């Protein structure tokens, strides 16, 4: 991807050449067209600011809400959003812990192990995972995956219950936080894989060949050249996956029957909810200040995911400048 | 790099050049052996298939490591082990894809019938009913959001590549990337907050869903348009400009037609991405049992929301609702797969054939 970007960069220079012939810039068509294009660009900034402003104005009354009517199960807004935030982070953490090592393996397989000719098609297969709608994952997770995992949860509860995560008693339906985390892991897998793969492929060929020429095996070559080179890319890929996992709604809303609790127990039938799932579950029946409360929780989610994505993109952008210069 | 270079020269001295090697096909022999052991356990002891597959895999990894360790030494053994692990990771990722598609086809196939496609859920209790209203809702809402996103997306892409320079363009490029990460439910809340200002609380209408979806779709279109316009050779632009063609006509008549295949592909991918979005439509488009062709009034059912509510509120007895949920999920997956296929074919057939 780097080379087309590099080749395209002079395009801006070539496109700007009409500055030399002054009259061209003053044609009505040109002014209209460039004006429209610029307006569209600015519109993007306006929309993004609009999202923040509208959520803030509509969520503002919710921030100071409290009591059984407005924030069911909690005394104030912050004690309402607390367990939700906890559940959101917990589910996303499970997803990342499962997905990141797998994604690195898959990316390595496609970039350095698979036969060159079929590597592209294999990458496409993984991308198809991202194409499946989240509601389908939710349905599959709740009706197919959860019953399949239930015996494993039983086993975990009876043999490993000294670990707080598996304290049990195991949920009889299998619809637990761990199941939700696994479904989320499947959903963020393609994102992390796609970006890691791209970074791994950018590893300078000379580094790889130098390592091989020194007698390194394939794995040693990868450990010495590909992984150090791709580290920051993989970190930001994982952060983009984190952003997706934090905001994912349906998979959690369909798999869990959540309540407002803090619990590290991943396999019982009492589970924390996530912000997004809570909005999806409550919003259709909400009215009055409840709506504002839900929008305020959405604002919290927006701020968190925005920050995570911002940092991840900033790391990628810096990496790209760096590799472009070198 | 320097540390590894210093450390490494000791390695070749451990292993002479004529070190023993395992036969070339040893991987397959060991894998075959592991599978046979797993199969025997499955048949004789009646262990379940998944358990035996996991066992065979672990057996393979251990056997190949030990074998290589004894014959070839530690470094080669680690290499073989990691090759096995990396390949396993890839196969592991294909499992959910196959499982999802197979489960949905298996469970949803029975629900598909002429009635399923031609009737709504109006006055339906228990058996029967269909997704007619949901299909129309999905078509109308996705169509409207495409109408909103495509002009904004393409014009922004043109701005970024052809006109933009300096801080503003850099900021927009960066924020478009960040925008792709907005959670879909936040997009729904934004649309709700926007429409509530004009129409009062509790507002539900199809156009709101379209606005929410276009918030998710626009960045995808911008990104693909941008990438495609960057691929257009500068010689084409320069030739056109040198002939005295105004810049805007150069873009419309030369640059865009060259890149159109890629742009259409991007739009198709964008549609495929948002057509399965549930959360924003749940918030702002609502749900109904009847057909509604008017996106500017009343609630509008869509396929993903239909799937969600068929699962959450299957009615009595529940099995008919669940079956409809699987059926709608199957239709949804088919639509998304077809859109992805169309995108691939468009970029394959219509992209300019450049000899490199």
XYZ file of C-alpha atoms in Angstrom:
682
model
C 0.000 0.000 0.000
C 2.932 2.289 0.622
C 4.119 2.480 -2.950
C 0.830 3.658 -4.539
C 0.594 6.345 -1.852
C 4.113 7.389 -2.617
C 3.447 7.402 -6.347
C 0.241 9.363 -5.837
C 1.868 12.106 -3.820
C 3.324 13.886 -6.843
C -0.254 13.909 -8.198
C -0.996 16.853 -5.962
C 1.927 18.690 -7.468
C 0.779 17.848 -10.978
C -2.782 18.812 -10.148
C -1.715 22.210 -8.910
C 0.081 23.116 -12.129
C -2.804 25.338 -13.435
C -1.573 27.999 -11.005
C 0.911 28.845 -13.739
C -1.846 29.749 -16.206
C -3.714 32.299 -14.173
C -7.033 32.607 -16.114
C -7.868 28.922 -15.669
C -8.494 29.341 -11.973
C -11.150 31.964 -12.494
C -13.448 29.889 -14.671
C -16.880 29.589 -13.121
C -16.965 25.798 -13.459
C -13.641 25.454 -11.703
C -14.651 27.740 -8.863
C -17.953 25.926 -8.394
C -16.365 22.492 -8.496
C -13.465 23.203 -6.181
C -15.856 25.050 -3.865
C -18.178 22.035 -3.700
C -15.273 19.670 -3.089
C -13.869 21.847 -0.308
C -17.329 22.181 1.200
C -17.706 18.384 1.262
C -14.375 18.116 3.042
C -15.347 20.703 5.625
C -18.757 19.022 6.001
C -16.951 15.944 7.339
C -15.423 18.048 10.108
C -18.810 19.665 10.805
C -20.527 16.260 11.021
C -17.931 14.926 13.424
C -18.251 18.024 15.601
C -22.040 17.687 15.259
C -21.975 14.153 16.659
C -20.169 15.389 19.755
C -22.372 18.491 20.157
C -25.720 16.727 19.706
C -24.745 13.924 22.074
C -23.603 16.512 24.597
C -26.764 18.635 24.432
C -29.102 15.635 24.552
C -27.012 13.778 27.110
C -26.490 16.751 29.430
C -29.723 16.313 31.445
C -28.804 12.651 31.844
C -25.478 13.407 33.494
C -27.187 14.851 36.585
C -30.037 12.305 36.675
C -30.501 9.876 39.541
C -33.066 7.825 41.425
C -34.999 4.640 40.647
C -37.080 6.235 37.881
C -34.272 7.658 35.828
C -31.302 5.394 36.472
C -32.800 1.998 37.389
C -30.657 0.088 39.849
C -28.349 2.979 40.699
C -28.428 6.154 42.787
C -26.717 8.504 40.352
C -25.605 8.627 36.737
C -22.014 7.773 37.557
C -22.901 4.752 39.676
C -25.164 3.709 36.773
C -22.502 4.014 34.114
C -19.770 2.500 36.321
C -20.752 -1.193 36.040
C -21.535 -0.685 32.353
C -18.081 0.741 31.741
C -16.595 -2.144 33.710
C -18.476 -4.688 31.572
C -17.505 -2.888 28.359
C -13.816 -2.960 29.237
C -13.999 -6.557 30.499
C -15.668 -7.873 27.330
C -13.254 -5.951 25.111
C -10.280 -7.195 27.133
C -11.358 -10.840 26.760
C -11.814 -10.285 23.039
C -8.368 -8.740 22.648
C -6.582 -11.379 24.735
C -8.031 -14.074 22.481
C -7.852 -12.239 19.169
C -4.438 -10.531 19.203
C -2.160 -13.625 19.307
C -4.409 -15.408 16.809
C -4.411 -12.404 14.496
C -0.622 -12.123 14.608
C -0.390 -15.822 13.717
C -2.855 -15.458 10.845
C -1.122 -12.343 9.538
C 2.238 -14.125 9.639
C 0.754 -17.155 7.903
C -0.595 -15.031 5.080
C 2.465 -12.775 4.759
C 5.311 -15.258 5.282
C 4.131 -18.877 5.285
C 1.344 -19.382 2.738
C 2.295 -19.962 -0.907
C 2.509 -16.553 -2.622
C -0.108 -17.444 -5.219
C -2.952 -18.181 -2.799
C -1.977 -15.669 -0.095
C -4.286 -12.990 -1.507
C -7.296 -15.298 -1.568
C -6.607 -16.442 1.994
C -6.557 -12.806 3.103
C -9.899 -12.336 1.374
C -11.338 -15.298 3.290
C -10.382 -13.647 6.574
C -11.881 -10.361 5.378
C -15.162 -12.207 4.792
C -15.319 -12.706 8.556
C -15.705 -8.938 8.821
C -18.512 -8.943 6.264
C -20.869 -11.100 8.326
C -23.388 -8.743 10.006
C -23.111 -8.404 13.771
C -26.718 -9.506 14.297
C -25.867 -12.822 12.646
C -22.907 -13.249 14.991
C -25.222 -12.467 17.895
C -27.743 -15.069 16.791
C -25.011 -17.647 16.180
C -23.315 -16.895 19.495
C -26.506 -17.179 21.511
C -28.118 -20.187 19.823
C -25.161 -22.233 18.550
C -21.912 -21.326 20.266
C -23.253 -20.887 23.818
C -24.730 -24.424 24.121
C -21.524 -25.864 22.614
C -19.385 -24.085 25.204
C -21.590 -24.945 28.167
C -19.918 -28.328 28.959
C -16.531 -26.576 28.981
C -17.874 -24.038 31.485
C -19.147 -26.892 33.672
C -15.694 -28.441 33.578
C -14.014 -25.105 34.353
C -16.368 -24.489 37.272
C -15.723 -27.893 38.837
C -11.956 -28.067 38.229
C -10.599 -24.531 38.086
C -13.002 -22.706 40.408
C -10.072 -21.466 42.549
C -9.353 -18.960 39.759
C -11.750 -16.005 40.314
C -12.611 -15.862 36.604
C -14.040 -19.382 36.716
C -15.596 -19.255 40.193
C -18.923 -20.532 38.922
C -21.567 -21.809 39.351
C -21.526 -22.363 35.604
C -24.413 -20.891 33.666
C -26.816 -23.638 32.509
C -27.324 -21.870 29.153
C -23.688 -21.064 28.390
C -24.645 -17.473 27.624
C -21.890 -15.863 29.663
C -19.398 -13.033 29.538
C -16.782 -15.447 28.178
C -19.072 -16.460 25.297
C -19.696 -12.788 24.501
C -15.939 -12.172 24.623
C -15.272 -15.052 22.221
C -17.869 -13.754 19.754
C -16.324 -10.280 20.016
C -12.885 -11.817 19.423
C -14.122 -13.366 16.172
C -15.506 -9.996 15.115
C -12.303 -7.999 15.758
C -10.010 -10.700 14.357
C -10.239 -9.518 10.719
C -9.400 -5.888 11.634
C -6.278 -6.785 13.599
C -5.239 -9.326 10.959
C -5.635 -6.928 8.032
C -3.474 -4.184 9.527
C -0.834 -6.547 10.966
C -0.548 -8.266 7.597
C -0.007 -4.949 5.860
C 2.749 -3.984 8.319
C 4.456 -7.380 8.124
C 4.540 -7.172 4.334
C 6.313 -3.807 4.587
C 9.307 -5.317 6.384
C 12.360 -4.377 4.292
C 13.292 -7.359 2.122
C 16.989 -6.707 2.795
C 16.524 -7.222 6.538
C 14.807 -10.562 5.918
C 17.412 -11.713 3.426
C 20.250 -10.662 5.694
C 18.805 -12.733 8.520
C 18.343 -15.768 6.251
C 21.846 -15.376 4.863
C 23.233 -15.542 8.401
C 21.692 -18.992 8.662
C 18.536 -18.094 10.566
C 15.592 -20.440 10.273
C 12.311 -18.971 9.042
C 11.029 -18.415 12.580
C 14.305 -16.805 13.665
C 14.137 -14.513 10.641
C 10.590 -13.494 11.613
C 11.575 -12.916 15.237
C 14.625 -10.878 14.308
C 13.238 -8.739 11.478
C 9.473 -8.935 10.936
C 8.219 -8.733 14.519
C 10.477 -5.855 15.679
C 9.640 -3.932 12.527
C 5.901 -4.513 12.868
C 5.571 -4.041 16.620
C 4.068 -0.560 16.615
C 1.770 -1.536 13.742
C 0.488 -4.541 15.645
C -0.085 -2.412 18.749
C -2.174 0.094 16.837
C -3.999 -2.718 15.033
C -4.910 -4.172 18.409
C -6.100 -0.735 19.519
C -8.347 -0.414 16.468
C -9.715 -3.838 17.360
C -10.225 -2.566 20.889
C -12.209 0.382 19.539
C -14.449 -1.989 17.620
C -14.868 -4.343 20.565
C -15.764 -1.491 22.929
C -18.513 -0.240 20.642
C -19.929 -3.553 19.455
C -23.561 -3.806 20.435
C -25.563 -6.688 19.122
C -23.291 -9.608 19.865
C -23.316 -8.713 23.561
C -26.979 -7.701 23.678
C -28.062 -11.032 22.176
C -25.694 -13.331 24.037
C -26.039 -11.903 27.569
C -28.963 -11.354 29.879
C -27.078 -8.722 31.821
C -27.562 -6.887 35.091
C -25.894 -3.894 36.746
C -23.102 -5.646 38.644
C -19.345 -5.709 38.930
C -18.159 -9.309 38.553
C -15.003 -10.974 37.328
C -16.818 -14.303 37.188
C -16.826 -15.048 33.465
C -18.875 -18.243 33.400
C -21.855 -17.643 35.695
C -25.314 -16.503 34.652
C -24.890 -13.128 36.407
C -23.062 -10.858 34.011
C -22.190 -7.204 33.687
C -23.670 -5.396 30.720
C -21.772 -3.182 28.310
C -22.655 0.421 27.499
C -23.625 -0.337 23.912
C -25.648 -3.443 24.758
C -27.423 -1.597 27.555
C -28.472 1.170 25.160
C -29.758 -1.355 22.632
C -31.712 -3.255 25.286
C -33.191 -0.223 27.072
C -33.691 2.347 24.337
C -36.769 0.929 22.578
C -38.777 1.164 25.825
C -37.136 4.265 27.327
C -38.858 7.614 27.731
C -38.244 10.999 29.337
C -34.986 11.473 31.203
C -34.137 7.781 30.716
C -33.455 8.614 27.067
C -31.074 11.394 28.116
C -29.336 9.026 30.515
C -28.836 6.483 27.728
C -27.556 9.164 25.356
C -25.148 10.315 28.075
C -23.800 6.755 28.397
C -23.452 6.803 24.609
C -21.440 10.006 24.951
C -19.096 8.266 27.405
C -18.682 5.426 24.899
C -18.076 7.888 22.056
C -15.366 9.729 23.987
C -13.586 6.480 24.918
C -13.687 4.936 21.446
C -12.699 8.261 19.876
C -9.626 8.459 22.103
C -8.655 4.834 21.445
C -9.052 5.246 17.686
C -7.288 8.615 17.734
C -4.222 7.199 19.462
C -4.147 4.107 17.232
C -4.430 6.170 14.040
C -1.798 8.607 15.260
C 0.627 5.722 15.802
C -0.115 4.308 12.335
C 0.267 7.723 10.695
C 3.616 8.301 12.379
C 4.754 4.830 11.343
C 3.767 5.525 7.748
C 5.731 8.786 7.641
C 8.684 6.998 9.129
C 8.660 4.109 6.656
C 8.034 6.511 3.773
C 11.158 8.446 4.675
C 13.290 5.333 4.991
C 19.505 -5.657 14.909
C 23.018 -5.244 16.209
C 22.439 -7.437 19.232
C 21.113 -10.285 17.123
C 24.029 -10.011 14.779
C 26.447 -10.314 17.649
C 24.654 -13.191 19.215
C 24.139 -15.265 16.142
C 27.609 -16.333 14.921
C 27.759 -18.854 17.754
C 24.840 -20.747 16.270
C 26.452 -22.257 13.163
C 29.298 -23.671 15.229
C 26.833 -25.779 17.245
C 25.445 -27.349 14.122
C 27.812 -28.513 11.404
C 26.708 -28.035 7.790
C 26.177 -31.747 7.353
C 23.778 -31.880 10.299
C 21.117 -34.546 10.078
C 17.791 -33.530 8.561
C 14.378 -35.088 8.794
C 12.901 -36.333 5.499
C 11.041 -33.635 3.565
C 7.544 -35.028 4.002
C 7.936 -35.749 7.708
C 5.337 -33.084 8.586
C 2.656 -34.992 6.730
C 3.627 -38.367 8.178
C 3.423 -37.009 11.713
C 0.169 -35.178 10.979
C -1.292 -38.366 9.504
C -0.243 -40.310 12.571
C -1.783 -37.752 14.908
C -5.047 -37.759 12.952
C -5.181 -41.558 13.026
C -4.712 -41.573 16.808
C -7.436 -38.949 17.156
C -9.740 -40.924 14.869
C -9.169 -44.151 16.779
C -9.990 -42.429 20.062
C -13.099 -41.008 18.448
C -14.279 -44.383 17.149
C -13.251 -46.687 19.987
C -13.743 -44.532 23.063
C -16.550 -42.381 21.649
C -14.868 -39.079 22.486
C -16.434 -36.202 20.646
C -15.006 -35.046 17.347
C -13.896 -31.572 18.447
C -12.027 -32.986 21.432
C -10.212 -35.523 19.248
C -9.275 -32.865 16.703
C -7.739 -30.727 19.466
C -5.943 -33.806 20.815
C -4.583 -34.724 17.371
C -3.331 -31.183 16.934
C -1.513 -31.117 20.274
C -0.117 -34.570 19.533
C 1.203 -33.351 16.193
C 2.867 -30.269 17.680
C 4.514 -32.251 20.486
C 5.629 -35.089 18.174
C 7.127 -32.857 15.511
C 8.948 -30.803 18.141
C 10.413 -33.806 19.937
C 11.367 -35.508 16.677
C 13.076 -32.435 15.271
C 14.702 -31.710 18.632
C 16.300 -35.134 18.700
C 17.381 -35.242 15.047
C 17.870 -31.638 13.970
C 18.514 -29.659 17.134
C 16.761 -26.920 19.090
C 16.592 -24.165 16.472
C 15.064 -26.278 13.732
C 12.647 -27.777 16.249
C 11.444 -24.320 17.337
C 11.044 -23.387 13.701
C 8.860 -26.423 13.017
C 6.813 -25.797 16.155
C 6.160 -22.162 15.194
C 5.221 -23.160 11.638
C 2.686 -25.535 13.148
C 1.320 -22.899 15.531
C 1.000 -20.206 12.853
C -0.819 -22.583 10.518
C -3.074 -23.628 13.386
C -3.971 -19.980 14.042
C -5.078 -19.604 10.446
C -7.186 -22.765 10.448
C -8.673 -21.762 13.801
C -9.846 -18.493 12.251
C -11.570 -20.304 9.401
C -13.580 -22.435 11.840
C -15.985 -19.673 12.967
C -16.467 -18.534 9.361
C -17.426 -22.031 8.277
C -19.471 -22.605 11.446
C -21.432 -19.356 11.104
C -22.240 -19.876 7.442
C -23.095 -23.544 7.911
C -25.307 -22.970 10.975
C -27.205 -20.118 9.352
C -27.771 -22.042 6.119
C -28.737 -25.191 7.997
C -31.228 -23.465 10.300
C -32.480 -20.798 7.920
C -33.061 -22.929 4.852
C -36.320 -24.352 6.167
C -37.777 -20.897 6.764
C -37.371 -19.751 3.169
C -40.573 -19.993 1.163
C -42.641 -17.865 -1.175
C -44.753 -16.768 1.780
C -41.646 -15.772 3.742
C -40.673 -13.280 1.053
C -44.141 -12.023 0.147
C -45.892 -11.375 3.456
C -45.329 -9.036 6.359
C -45.803 -9.856 10.027
C -49.108 -7.997 10.251
C -51.623 -9.958 12.362
C -49.345 -12.970 12.403
C -49.235 -15.003 15.609
C -47.192 -18.184 15.680
C -46.549 -19.805 12.325
C -46.303 -17.975 9.006
C -45.507 -14.383 8.293
C -42.465 -13.108 6.513
C -39.924 -10.431 5.822
C -41.641 -8.488 3.017
C -41.857 -5.325 5.131
C -38.303 -5.742 6.413
C -36.861 -6.170 2.906
C -38.557 -2.980 1.735
C -37.397 -1.116 4.820
C -33.812 -2.256 4.268
C -33.927 -1.288 0.585
C -35.397 2.167 1.288
C -33.138 3.030 4.223
C -29.942 1.684 2.644
C -30.834 3.358 -0.655
C -31.383 6.722 1.030
C -28.154 6.463 2.988
C -26.310 5.613 -0.251
C -27.864 8.705 -1.850
C -26.575 10.820 1.048
C -23.129 9.231 1.351
C -22.058 8.871 -2.278
C -21.976 12.575 -3.275
C -20.372 13.658 0.022
C -17.925 10.773 -0.047
C -16.815 11.204 -3.657
C -16.542 15.000 -3.418
C -14.495 14.734 -0.216
C -12.255 12.157 -1.885
C -11.787 14.526 -4.849
C -11.016 17.383 -2.476
C -8.411 15.354 -0.614
C -6.586 14.187 -3.745
C -7.072 16.976 -6.289
C -7.452 20.175 -4.288
C -6.554 19.616 -0.677
C -3.177 20.499 0.663
C -1.821 21.645 3.963
C -3.246 21.307 7.424
C -6.965 21.127 6.552
C -6.573 18.177 4.166
C -4.304 16.364 6.635
C -6.816 16.873 9.430
C -9.694 15.612 7.278
C -7.737 12.521 6.176
C -6.925 11.756 9.776
C -10.441 12.355 11.102
C -11.976 10.219 8.344
C -9.829 7.368 9.647
C -11.011 8.059 13.179
C -14.607 8.285 11.912
C -14.469 4.701 10.634
C -14.142 3.694 14.292
C -17.321 5.390 15.549
C -19.459 2.702 17.200
C -22.598 2.121 15.166
C -24.842 2.641 18.171
C -23.374 6.121 18.686
C -24.307 6.904 15.077
C -27.869 5.877 15.941
C -27.908 8.060 19.042
C -26.591 10.992 16.984
C -29.400 10.596 14.447
C -31.930 10.371 17.280
C -30.559 13.492 19.010
C -30.637 15.357 15.686
C -34.211 14.403 14.808
C -35.481 14.879 18.325
C -34.573 18.563 18.047
C -36.987 18.955 15.147
C -39.730 16.433 15.833
C -39.772 16.071 19.606
C -38.998 13.118 21.870
C -39.695 9.508 20.937
C -39.167 10.170 17.242
C -38.790 7.127 14.996
C -38.543 7.350 11.230
C -36.767 5.662 8.346
C -34.849 8.731 7.190
C -33.201 8.921 10.604
C -31.850 5.426 10.026
C -30.534 6.553 6.661
C -28.718 9.500 8.301
C -27.207 7.199 10.925
C -26.067 4.683 8.306
C -24.557 7.364 6.076
C -22.439 8.467 9.036
C -20.948 4.960 8.957
C -20.814 4.650 5.170
C -19.289 8.004 4.173
C -15.796 7.344 5.580
C -15.618 4.021 3.704
C -16.487 5.739 0.421
C -14.075 8.636 1.074
C -11.250 6.254 1.804
C -11.780 4.091 -1.303
C -12.308 7.116 -3.580
C -9.124 8.672 -2.230
C -7.097 5.497 -2.777
C -8.435 5.065 -6.309
C -7.876 8.687 -7.381
C -4.289 8.465 -6.139
C -3.741 5.530 -8.509
C -4.718 7.582 -11.581
C -1.455 8.391 -13.410
C -0.484 12.069 -13.381
C 0.309 11.880 -17.101
C -3.427 11.659 -17.807
C -4.135 14.822 -15.810
C -1.218 16.674 -17.342
C -2.153 15.676 -20.900
C -5.689 16.915 -20.381
C -4.631 20.164 -18.716
C -2.029 20.775 -21.425
C -4.821 20.641 -24.015
C -6.455 23.545 -22.227
C -9.224 21.557 -20.582
C -10.373 23.213 -17.340
C -9.409 21.402 -14.210
C -12.950 20.467 -13.207
C -13.629 18.965 -16.632
C -10.335 17.087 -16.381
C -11.516 15.575 -13.116
C -15.014 14.766 -14.361
C -14.047 13.516 -17.832
C -10.605 11.985 -17.309
C -9.802 11.256 -13.683
C -13.173 9.935 -12.491
C -13.810 7.594 -15.463
C -10.352 6.093 -14.978
C -11.008 5.403 -11.321
C -14.712 4.571 -11.567
C -14.317 0.802 -11.157
C -12.516 1.224 -7.861
C -14.994 3.822 -6.649
C -17.985 1.605 -7.480
C -16.250 -1.249 -5.666
C -15.810 0.995 -2.638
C -19.469 2.019 -2.697
C -20.581 -1.620 -2.928
C -18.353 -2.548 0.009
C -19.803 0.399 1.915
C -23.366 -0.774 1.222
C -22.453 -4.309 2.261
C -21.004 -2.948 5.482
C -24.036 -0.908 6.544
C -26.806 -3.174 5.262
C -26.226 -5.497 8.203
C -26.083 -2.730 10.815
C -28.649 -3.275 13.504
C -27.906 -1.008 16.442
C -28.522 2.412 14.835
C -31.752 1.231 13.175
C -32.948 -0.209 16.463
C -32.590 3.275 17.957
C -34.003 5.538 15.281
C -35.860 3.487 12.646
C -37.734 1.390 15.210
C -39.664 -1.743 14.383
C -43.110 -2.536 13.109
C -45.109 -5.482 11.810
C -46.520 -3.657 8.816
C -45.226 -2.489 5.481
C -44.199 1.184 5.499
C -42.993 2.787 2.287
C -42.696 6.298 3.712
C -39.308 6.997 5.298
C -40.567 10.339 6.638
C -43.202 9.039 8.998
C -43.683 6.188 11.435
C -41.429 3.276 12.280
C -39.828 1.174 9.601
C -38.761 -2.453 9.881
C -35.436 -3.600 8.467
C -33.902 -7.049 8.033
C -31.306 -6.858 10.835
C -33.818 -5.414 13.311
C -36.312 -8.073 12.242
C -33.714 -10.749 13.015
C -32.986 -9.151 16.385
C -36.612 -8.901 17.502
C -37.526 -12.343 16.151
C -34.854 -13.681 18.478
C -35.550 -11.425 21.477
C -39.360 -11.589 21.295
C -40.116 -14.792 19.401
C -43.729 -14.857 20.607
C -45.637 -17.950 21.633
C -44.708 -20.664 20.770
C -41.115 -19.448 20.365
C -39.868 -21.862 17.708
C -41.591 -20.043 14.828
C -40.018 -16.727 15.811
C -36.586 -18.331 16.131
C -37.000 -19.980 12.733
C -37.898 -16.620 11.178
C -34.796 -15.141 12.838
C -32.584 -17.775 11.187
C -34.347 -17.259 7.864
C -33.820 -13.498 7.971
C -30.185 -14.020 9.013
C -29.696 -16.290 5.988
C -31.201 -13.704 3.643
C -28.956 -11.048 5.207
C -25.814 -13.162 4.783
C -26.749 -13.924 1.171
C -27.214 -10.217 0.420
C -23.871 -9.325 1.998
C -22.038 -12.127 0.188
C -23.574 -11.171 -3.155
C -22.602 -7.518 -2.604
C -19.036 -8.539 -1.774
C -18.918 -10.748 -4.849
C -20.257 -7.921 -7.026
C -17.582 -5.625 -5.614
C -14.868 -8.138 -6.500
C -16.244 -8.670 -9.998
C -16.609 -4.939 -10.689
C -13.020 -4.275 -9.754
C -11.917 -7.321 -11.749
C -13.843 -6.610 -14.944
C -13.953 -2.850 -15.203
C -10.609 -1.788 -13.854
C -8.402 -0.291 -16.580
C -6.033 -2.917 -17.884
C -2.603 -1.486 -17.287
C 0.430 -3.250 -18.645
C 3.152 -3.056 -16.084
